[in-house]
């Protein structure tokens, strides 16, 4: 089993520079590389359990970070493909309105989550067991990911996402830019 890095066809964005995106994709490739590397090393080290059990345990602990870094970014970058598109009528819009009254109420709440201190992700998931949307903050790449839920919208709030374009004190402007460029059609398809 080997993870292959995805390629992304990202148009020019409004408020997020090409340099930021190029560097960010380079970081994504690093997560894919390290997710593969950890799995290979665990396999190698497991051949000598007497000497390597501790090291294998530590690598196993680290795997969630690298895997999350890989998968989260795949959700993030594909949201820009095809260019900005408004939220279409359909299941996602219906669910947002059912749970928050109107989409803007959800947006205001999600913005607050995005402003959480520290590095991590603002996430919107769908819980198919209860047919509800759930939003939360994920520390780093993996701490707080909600078991069994599918990612609907992934907003990277690590500083590498915006520091070339905005100072840390203006990260809200990055979030505004993120939503200006979001292809809501891609996001909507994730709940169907
Ligand atoms: Fe990132």
PDB file of C-alpha atoms and ligand atoms in Angstrom:
ATOM      1  CA  UNK A   1       0.000   0.000   0.000  1.00  0.00           C
ATOM      2  CA  UNK A   2       1.507   3.256  -1.134  1.00  0.00           C
ATOM      3  CA  UNK A   3      -0.132   6.688  -1.156  1.00  0.00           C
ATOM      4  CA  UNK A   4       0.255   8.645  -4.371  1.00  0.00           C
ATOM      5  CA  UNK A   5       0.245  12.448  -4.162  1.00  0.00           C
ATOM      6  CA  UNK A   6      -2.706  14.044  -5.927  1.00  0.00           C
ATOM      7  CA  UNK A   7      -2.248  16.897  -8.354  1.00  0.00           C
ATOM      8  CA  UNK A   8      -4.560  19.889  -8.171  1.00  0.00           C
ATOM      9  CA  UNK A   9      -5.695  22.216 -10.914  1.00  0.00           C
ATOM     10  CA  UNK A  10      -6.039  25.459  -8.999  1.00  0.00           C
ATOM     11  CA  UNK A  11      -6.886  28.673 -10.865  1.00  0.00           C
ATOM     12  CA  UNK A  12      -5.595  32.114  -9.941  1.00  0.00           C
ATOM     13  CA  UNK A  13      -7.174  32.967  -6.609  1.00  0.00           C
ATOM     14  CA  UNK A  14      -8.373  36.276  -5.262  1.00  0.00           C
ATOM     15  CA  UNK A  15      -6.403  37.119  -2.118  1.00  0.00           C
ATOM     16  CA  UNK A  16      -4.376  33.902  -1.891  1.00  0.00           C
ATOM     17  CA  UNK A  17      -1.205  34.124  -3.946  1.00  0.00           C
ATOM     18  CA  UNK A  18       0.159  31.554  -6.350  1.00  0.00           C
ATOM     19  CA  UNK A  19       3.340  31.475  -4.234  1.00  0.00           C
ATOM     20  CA  UNK A  20       1.312  30.516  -1.168  1.00  0.00           C
ATOM     21  CA  UNK A  21      -0.490  27.751  -3.047  1.00  0.00           C
ATOM     22  CA  UNK A  22       2.724  26.399  -4.612  1.00  0.00           C
ATOM     23  CA  UNK A  23       4.523  26.296  -1.296  1.00  0.00           C
ATOM     24  CA  UNK A  24       1.484  24.801   0.386  1.00  0.00           C
ATOM     25  CA  UNK A  25       1.252  22.006  -2.173  1.00  0.00           C
ATOM     26  CA  UNK A  26       4.919  21.314  -1.494  1.00  0.00           C
ATOM     27  CA  UNK A  27       4.051  20.859   2.174  1.00  0.00           C
ATOM     28  CA  UNK A  28       1.190  18.539   1.207  1.00  0.00           C
ATOM     29  CA  UNK A  29       3.632  16.407  -0.768  1.00  0.00           C
ATOM     30  CA  UNK A  30       5.724  16.176   2.388  1.00  0.00           C
ATOM     31  CA  UNK A  31       2.786  14.715   4.309  1.00  0.00           C
ATOM     32  CA  UNK A  32       2.217  12.083   1.623  1.00  0.00           C
ATOM     33  CA  UNK A  33       5.913  11.236   1.642  1.00  0.00           C
ATOM     34  CA  UNK A  34       5.995  10.882   5.409  1.00  0.00           C
ATOM     35  CA  UNK A  35       2.758   8.882   5.589  1.00  0.00           C
ATOM     36  CA  UNK A  36       4.395   6.396   3.206  1.00  0.00           C
ATOM     37  CA  UNK A  37       7.699   6.531   5.049  1.00  0.00           C
ATOM     38  CA  UNK A  38       6.152   5.759   8.420  1.00  0.00           C
ATOM     39  CA  UNK A  39       4.330   2.741   7.067  1.00  0.00           C
ATOM     40  CA  UNK A  40       7.504   1.433   5.436  1.00  0.00           C
ATOM     41  CA  UNK A  41       9.571   1.987   8.579  1.00  0.00           C
ATOM     42  CA  UNK A  42       7.001   0.300  10.792  1.00  0.00           C
ATOM     43  CA  UNK A  43       7.153  -2.695   8.488  1.00  0.00           C
ATOM     44  CA  UNK A  44      10.973  -2.776   8.603  1.00  0.00           C
ATOM     45  CA  UNK A  45      11.290  -2.206  12.326  1.00  0.00           C
ATOM     46  CA  UNK A  46       8.666  -4.810  13.134  1.00  0.00           C
ATOM     47  CA  UNK A  47      11.050  -7.507  11.940  1.00  0.00           C
ATOM     48  CA  UNK A  48      13.043  -6.982  15.146  1.00  0.00           C
ATOM     49  CA  UNK A  49      10.396  -6.440  17.827  1.00  0.00           C
ATOM     50  CA  UNK A  50      12.755  -6.996  20.762  1.00  0.00           C
ATOM     51  CA  UNK A  51      14.754  -3.929  19.833  1.00  0.00           C
ATOM     52  CA  UNK A  52      12.181  -1.802  18.081  1.00  0.00           C
ATOM     53  CA  UNK A  53       8.836  -2.034  19.857  1.00  0.00           C
ATOM     54  CA  UNK A  54       9.208   1.389  21.454  1.00  0.00           C
ATOM     55  CA  UNK A  55      10.206   3.042  18.184  1.00  0.00           C
ATOM     56  CA  UNK A  56       7.356   1.334  16.330  1.00  0.00           C
ATOM     57  CA  UNK A  57       4.889   2.561  18.961  1.00  0.00           C
ATOM     58  CA  UNK A  58       6.106   6.119  18.572  1.00  0.00           C
ATOM     59  CA  UNK A  59       5.888   5.949  14.799  1.00  0.00           C
ATOM     60  CA  UNK A  60       2.402   4.521  15.063  1.00  0.00           C
ATOM     61  CA  UNK A  61       1.438   7.439  17.287  1.00  0.00           C
ATOM     62  CA  UNK A  62       2.792   9.817  14.651  1.00  0.00           C
ATOM     63  CA  UNK A  63       0.936   8.215  11.773  1.00  0.00           C
ATOM     64  CA  UNK A  64      -2.341  10.042  12.441  1.00  0.00           C
ATOM     65  CA  UNK A  65      -0.562  13.367  12.064  1.00  0.00           C
ATOM     66  CA  UNK A  66       0.958  12.536   8.690  1.00  0.00           C
ATOM     67  CA  UNK A  67      -2.152  10.806   7.360  1.00  0.00           C
ATOM     68  CA  UNK A  68      -4.365  13.693   8.465  1.00  0.00           C
ATOM     69  CA  UNK A  69      -1.966  16.161   6.868  1.00  0.00           C
ATOM     70  CA  UNK A  70      -2.257  14.248   3.626  1.00  0.00           C
ATOM     71  CA  UNK A  71      -6.014  13.754   3.543  1.00  0.00           C
ATOM     72  CA  UNK A  72      -7.031  17.166   4.958  1.00  0.00           C
ATOM     73  CA  UNK A  73      -5.057  18.958   2.263  1.00  0.00           C
ATOM     74  CA  UNK A  74      -6.657  16.856  -0.467  1.00  0.00           C
ATOM     75  CA  UNK A  75     -10.029  18.146   0.703  1.00  0.00           C
ATOM     76  CA  UNK A  76      -8.656  21.674   1.001  1.00  0.00           C
ATOM     77  CA  UNK A  77      -7.084  22.055  -2.436  1.00  0.00           C
ATOM     78  CA  UNK A  78      -9.874  20.383  -4.409  1.00  0.00           C
ATOM     79  CA  UNK A  79     -12.269  23.006  -3.020  1.00  0.00           C
ATOM     80  CA  UNK A  80     -10.530  25.604  -5.211  1.00  0.00           C
ATOM     81  CA  UNK A  81     -10.618  23.570  -8.412  1.00  0.00           C
ATOM     82  CA  UNK A  82     -12.978  24.917 -11.043  1.00  0.00           C
ATOM     83  CA  UNK A  83     -12.993  28.382  -9.518  1.00  0.00           C
ATOM     84  CA  UNK A  84     -15.457  30.089  -7.201  1.00  0.00           C
ATOM     85  CA  UNK A  85     -19.017  28.779  -7.385  1.00  0.00           C
ATOM     86  CA  UNK A  86     -21.967  29.740  -5.209  1.00  0.00           C
ATOM     87  CA  UNK A  87     -23.715  27.247  -2.950  1.00  0.00           C
ATOM     88  CA  UNK A  88     -26.204  25.434  -5.171  1.00  0.00           C
ATOM     89  CA  UNK A  89     -29.674  24.295  -4.201  1.00  0.00           C
ATOM     90  CA  UNK A  90     -29.509  20.782  -2.842  1.00  0.00           C
ATOM     91  CA  UNK A  91     -28.856  18.616   0.178  1.00  0.00           C
ATOM     92  CA  UNK A  92     -26.058  20.656   1.738  1.00  0.00           C
ATOM     93  CA  UNK A  93     -27.909  23.962   1.484  1.00  0.00           C
ATOM     94  CA  UNK A  94     -31.039  22.339   2.871  1.00  0.00           C
ATOM     95  CA  UNK A  95     -29.122  20.885   5.813  1.00  0.00           C
ATOM     96  CA  UNK A  96     -27.358  24.179   6.585  1.00  0.00           C
ATOM     97  CA  UNK A  97     -30.689  25.995   6.611  1.00  0.00           C
ATOM     98  CA  UNK A  98     -32.398  23.294   8.649  1.00  0.00           C
ATOM     99  CA  UNK A  99     -29.719  23.394  11.353  1.00  0.00           C
ATOM    100  CA  UNK A 100     -28.827  27.074  11.444  1.00  0.00           C
ATOM    101  CA  UNK A 101     -31.874  28.823  10.023  1.00  0.00           C
ATOM    102  CA  UNK A 102     -29.905  30.450   7.233  1.00  0.00           C
ATOM    103  CA  UNK A 103     -26.524  29.875   5.664  1.00  0.00           C
ATOM    104  CA  UNK A 104     -25.118  33.129   7.023  1.00  0.00           C
ATOM    105  CA  UNK A 105     -25.790  31.999  10.606  1.00  0.00           C
ATOM    106  CA  UNK A 106     -23.712  28.909   9.936  1.00  0.00           C
ATOM    107  CA  UNK A 107     -21.012  31.059   8.330  1.00  0.00           C
ATOM    108  CA  UNK A 108     -20.741  33.333  11.371  1.00  0.00           C
ATOM    109  CA  UNK A 109     -20.364  30.294  13.619  1.00  0.00           C
ATOM    110  CA  UNK A 110     -17.802  28.674  11.339  1.00  0.00           C
ATOM    111  CA  UNK A 111     -15.803  31.902  11.255  1.00  0.00           C
ATOM    112  CA  UNK A 112     -15.550  31.781  15.047  1.00  0.00           C
ATOM    113  CA  UNK A 113     -14.224  28.233  14.859  1.00  0.00           C
ATOM    114  CA  UNK A 114     -11.654  29.333  12.287  1.00  0.00           C
ATOM    115  CA  UNK A 115     -10.400  31.988  14.696  1.00  0.00           C
ATOM    116  CA  UNK A 116      -9.503  29.362  17.322  1.00  0.00           C
ATOM    117  CA  UNK A 117      -6.021  30.035  18.645  1.00  0.00           C
ATOM    118  CA  UNK A 118      -3.303  27.678  17.506  1.00  0.00           C
ATOM    119  CA  UNK A 119      -2.631  25.715  14.333  1.00  0.00           C
ATOM    120  CA  UNK A 120      -5.220  23.374  12.952  1.00  0.00           C
ATOM    121  CA  UNK A 121      -8.368  23.180  10.888  1.00  0.00           C
ATOM    122  CA  UNK A 122     -11.926  24.424  10.960  1.00  0.00           C
ATOM    123  CA  UNK A 123     -13.951  21.467   9.756  1.00  0.00           C
ATOM    124  CA  UNK A 124     -17.495  20.799   8.670  1.00  0.00           C
ATOM    125  CA  UNK A 125     -18.503  17.141   8.636  1.00  0.00           C
ATOM    126  CA  UNK A 126     -21.573  15.120   7.845  1.00  0.00           C
ATOM    127  CA  UNK A 127     -22.688  12.520  10.370  1.00  0.00           C
ATOM    128  CA  UNK A 128     -24.568  10.042   8.228  1.00  0.00           C
ATOM    129  CA  UNK A 129     -25.766   8.075  11.272  1.00  0.00           C
ATOM    130  CA  UNK A 130     -27.848  11.018  12.508  1.00  0.00           C
ATOM    131  CA  UNK A 131     -28.172  12.904   9.207  1.00  0.00           C
ATOM    132  CA  UNK A 132     -26.631  16.035  10.687  1.00  0.00           C
ATOM    133  CA  UNK A 133     -23.801  18.402   9.924  1.00  0.00           C
ATOM    134  CA  UNK A 134     -21.200  18.828  12.670  1.00  0.00           C
ATOM    135  CA  UNK A 135     -18.500  21.477  12.814  1.00  0.00           C
ATOM    136  CA  UNK A 136     -15.426  21.503  14.974  1.00  0.00           C
ATOM    137  CA  UNK A 137     -11.817  22.543  15.369  1.00  0.00           C
ATOM    138  CA  UNK A 138      -9.031  20.031  14.730  1.00  0.00           C
ATOM    139  CA  UNK A 139      -5.682  20.688  16.363  1.00  0.00           C
ATOM    140  CA  UNK A 140      -2.653  20.106  14.132  1.00  0.00           C
ATOM    141  CA  UNK A 141      -3.806  17.576  11.509  1.00  0.00           C
ATOM    142  CA  UNK A 142      -5.555  14.964  13.571  1.00  0.00           C
ATOM    143  CA  UNK A 143      -6.382  15.850  17.182  1.00  0.00           C
ATOM    144  CA  UNK A 144     -10.129  16.179  17.420  1.00  0.00           C
ATOM    145  CA  UNK A 145     -11.047  14.584  14.097  1.00  0.00           C
ATOM    146  CA  UNK A 146     -14.501  13.130  14.576  1.00  0.00           C
ATOM    147  CA  UNK A 147     -14.670   9.374  14.191  1.00  0.00           C
ATOM    148  CA  UNK A 148     -16.754   7.994  11.353  1.00  0.00           C
ATOM    149  CA  UNK A 149     -17.815  11.395  10.002  1.00  0.00           C
ATOM    150  CA  UNK A 150     -17.055  12.493   6.449  1.00  0.00           C
ATOM    151  CA  UNK A 151     -15.353  15.815   5.797  1.00  0.00           C
ATOM    152  CA  UNK A 152     -17.557  18.269   3.903  1.00  0.00           C
ATOM    153  CA  UNK A 153     -15.483  21.443   4.144  1.00  0.00           C
ATOM    154  CA  UNK A 154     -11.875  21.749   5.319  1.00  0.00           C
ATOM    155  CA  UNK A 155     -10.355  25.130   6.126  1.00  0.00           C
ATOM    156  CA  UNK A 156      -6.626  25.080   6.828  1.00  0.00           C
ATOM    157  CA  UNK A 157      -5.759  27.515   9.610  1.00  0.00           C
ATOM    158  CA  UNK A 158      -2.061  26.729   9.850  1.00  0.00           C
ATOM    159  CA  UNK A 159      -0.043  29.883   9.363  1.00  0.00           C
ATOM    160  CA  UNK A 160       1.591  28.477   6.228  1.00  0.00           C
ATOM    161  CA  UNK A 161      -1.832  28.861   4.575  1.00  0.00           C
ATOM    162  CA  UNK A 162      -1.722  32.638   4.670  1.00  0.00           C
ATOM    163  CA  UNK A 163       1.460  34.147   6.154  1.00  0.00           C
ATOM    164  CA  UNK A 164       2.868  35.193   2.769  1.00  0.00           C
ATOM    165  CA  UNK A 165      -0.294  37.158   2.087  1.00  0.00           C
ATOM    166  CA  UNK A 166      -1.502  38.317   5.517  1.00  0.00           C
ATOM    167  CA  UNK A 167       0.056  38.975   8.917  1.00  0.00           C
ATOM    168  CA  UNK A 168      -1.105  36.697  11.721  1.00  0.00           C
ATOM    169  CA  UNK A 169      -3.263  39.477  13.125  1.00  0.00           C
ATOM    170  CA  UNK A 170      -5.228  39.582   9.831  1.00  0.00           C
ATOM    171  CA  UNK A 171      -6.002  35.916   9.454  1.00  0.00           C
ATOM    172  CA  UNK A 172      -9.690  36.732   9.195  1.00  0.00           C
ATOM    173  CA  UNK A 173      -8.911  38.326   5.822  1.00  0.00           C
ATOM    174  CA  UNK A 174      -7.463  34.999   4.698  1.00  0.00           C
ATOM    175  CA  UNK A 175     -10.683  33.260   5.757  1.00  0.00           C
ATOM    176  CA  UNK A 176     -12.681  35.816   3.760  1.00  0.00           C
ATOM    177  CA  UNK A 177     -10.449  35.107   0.754  1.00  0.00           C
ATOM    178  CA  UNK A 178     -10.876  31.371   1.234  1.00  0.00           C
ATOM    179  CA  UNK A 179     -14.657  31.713   1.021  1.00  0.00           C
ATOM    180  CA  UNK A 180     -14.453  34.114  -1.944  1.00  0.00           C
ATOM    181  CA  UNK A 181     -12.611  31.435  -3.902  1.00  0.00           C
ATOM    182  CA  UNK A 182     -14.514  28.405  -2.677  1.00  0.00           C
ATOM    183  CA  UNK A 183     -16.161  26.134  -5.200  1.00  0.00           C
ATOM    184  CA  UNK A 184     -19.338  25.328  -3.269  1.00  0.00           C
ATOM    185  CA  UNK A 185     -20.363  22.845  -5.958  1.00  0.00           C
ATOM    186  CA  UNK A 186     -17.395  20.647  -5.002  1.00  0.00           C
ATOM    187  CA  UNK A 187     -18.295  21.017  -1.323  1.00  0.00           C
ATOM    188  CA  UNK A 188     -21.971  20.228  -1.945  1.00  0.00           C
ATOM    189  CA  UNK A 189     -21.183  17.042  -3.832  1.00  0.00           C
ATOM    190  CA  UNK A 190     -19.537  15.651  -0.700  1.00  0.00           C
ATOM    191  CA  UNK A 191     -22.865  15.272   1.079  1.00  0.00           C
ATOM    192  CA  UNK A 192     -24.713  13.593  -1.779  1.00  0.00           C
TER     193      UNK A 192
HETATM  194 FE1  LIG B   1      -1.663  23.258   5.223  1.00  0.00          FE
END
